[in-house]
Amino acid sequence: MTSWLLKDVRPYGEGVVDVRIVDGRITEIGPGLDAGDAQVVQGAGGVLLPGLVDLHTHLREPGREDAETVETGTLAAALGGFTAVHAMANTDPVADTAGVVEQVWRLGREAGWCDVAPVGAVTVGLGGEQMAELGTMADSAARVRVFSDDGKCVSDASLMRRALEYVKAFDGVIAQHAQEPRLTVGSQMNEGVNSSLLGLAGWPAVAEEAVIARDCLLAAHVGSRLHVCHVSTAGSVDIVRAAKARGVDVTAEVTPHHLLLTDDLACTYDPIYKVNPPLRTQADVDALRAGLADGTVDVVATDHAPHALEDKESEWGSASPGMTGLETALAVVVDAMSPAFSWRTLATRMSETPAVIGRLEGHGRPLAVGEPANLTVVDPGRSWTVDAAQMATRSSNTPFAGRVLPVRVVATFLRGKPTAGPA
Ligand code: DOR
Ligand code: ZN
């Protein structure tokens, strides 16, 4: 029997208690608990949250182990406070068969830093033409429930409709990367004043909004569940809000970087700020924050997208889009959302709701006796300077290097086992 006593923590930022963990579950919560023969971990008044859950992580294995592996990416996740991540399907080979999703799931189990829920591709090879064997992936050991061609949009309306219909059989969800391809040919950054000044081809807001509107109509038509990846525009928030008001079963995510950064940064021509969808305007950032605060945007998802140096350190036009984010996500969200956000709301948006959308068992559960001890401790007074060289992710493409962030994850527990922090 392994037992731990987590001393002096504040669940959801409330009063100080101790938490006893026996065999991976919370068995007692209260002030001044007796340690007995438990190993003691000092929480030092830190905020206790349910372990974070990411709906959108690129782990790059198989295929681009030079940029990230399941091992390095999940260690980065644990250090960022995550106890489960959904691994996107745009690997090489693509995660479009039971064999590949089982491989990624098994690598996650072997690494042991956090649970890995593989996302299955919607179409074979992300080709956008032939539906992948979604049912086989759902029935596999990886129990896939989230399907996405992320990186690419399922732009064929008929195929999208059939995929939405198909996943109903096993309570799955299609997570759409909303980008109308014909409206974004050659695009390099947000279409607006800055793209005109810089002479770079624009990625207009309507290319995202048109697909979200269409997909909300399709989801309503077939009575299925739709999740919208990384919404980035004020108009997208409005469309999701209107669809929800009409009873459409749609959820949406926003990334930490879209909550904090704007397309003014493209004026540096530094490709560290190149990402897809692109950074938008301050008005979009404001609308995304308001949407996240009022629940129109259900969750924060990192879109952690590690890239090797040679893919990122080139001129803007040829650099790969993407930013790392697992190790900075919680602190960036606190920075962007305070003081509007309570710790409880943060737990809802970064743990509870993502676990529900992904149909993950044992994660995103309340901090209560009997629940699995998937936990995160945050020091709300510990500001820190982001140093790309100090991160566990194998890639260094963080847009937050040198930035001072206000809070820090100090410990993470996966089923009672410390995966990051002082223990
Ligand atoms: O910036 C991005 N990077 N957006 C995506 O949709 C894909 C991702 C990647 O895989 O690098
Ligand atoms: Zn995407």
PDB file of C-alpha atoms and ligand atoms in Angstrom, residues 56 150-151 177 229-230 276-277 303, ligand 2:
ATOM      1  CA  HIS A  56      -5.036  19.231 -28.212  1.00  0.00           C
ATOM      2  CA  ASP A 150      -6.110  18.779 -37.152  1.00  0.00           C
ATOM      3  CA  GLY A 151      -3.544  20.673 -39.136  1.00  0.00           C
ATOM      4  CA  HIS A 177      -9.665  22.482 -37.493  1.00  0.00           C
ATOM      5  CA  CYS A 229     -10.423  23.438 -32.272  1.00  0.00           C
ATOM      6  CA  HIS A 230      -8.591  26.674 -31.445  1.00  0.00           C
ATOM      7  CA  ASN A 276      -2.182  28.253 -37.459  1.00  0.00           C
ATOM      8  CA  PRO A 277      -4.762  29.710 -37.007  1.00  0.00           C
ATOM      9  CA  ASP A 303      -2.187  23.135 -29.356  1.00  0.00           C
TER      10      ASP A 303
HETATM   11 ZN    ZN B   2      -5.244  22.958 -35.766  1.00  0.00          ZN
END
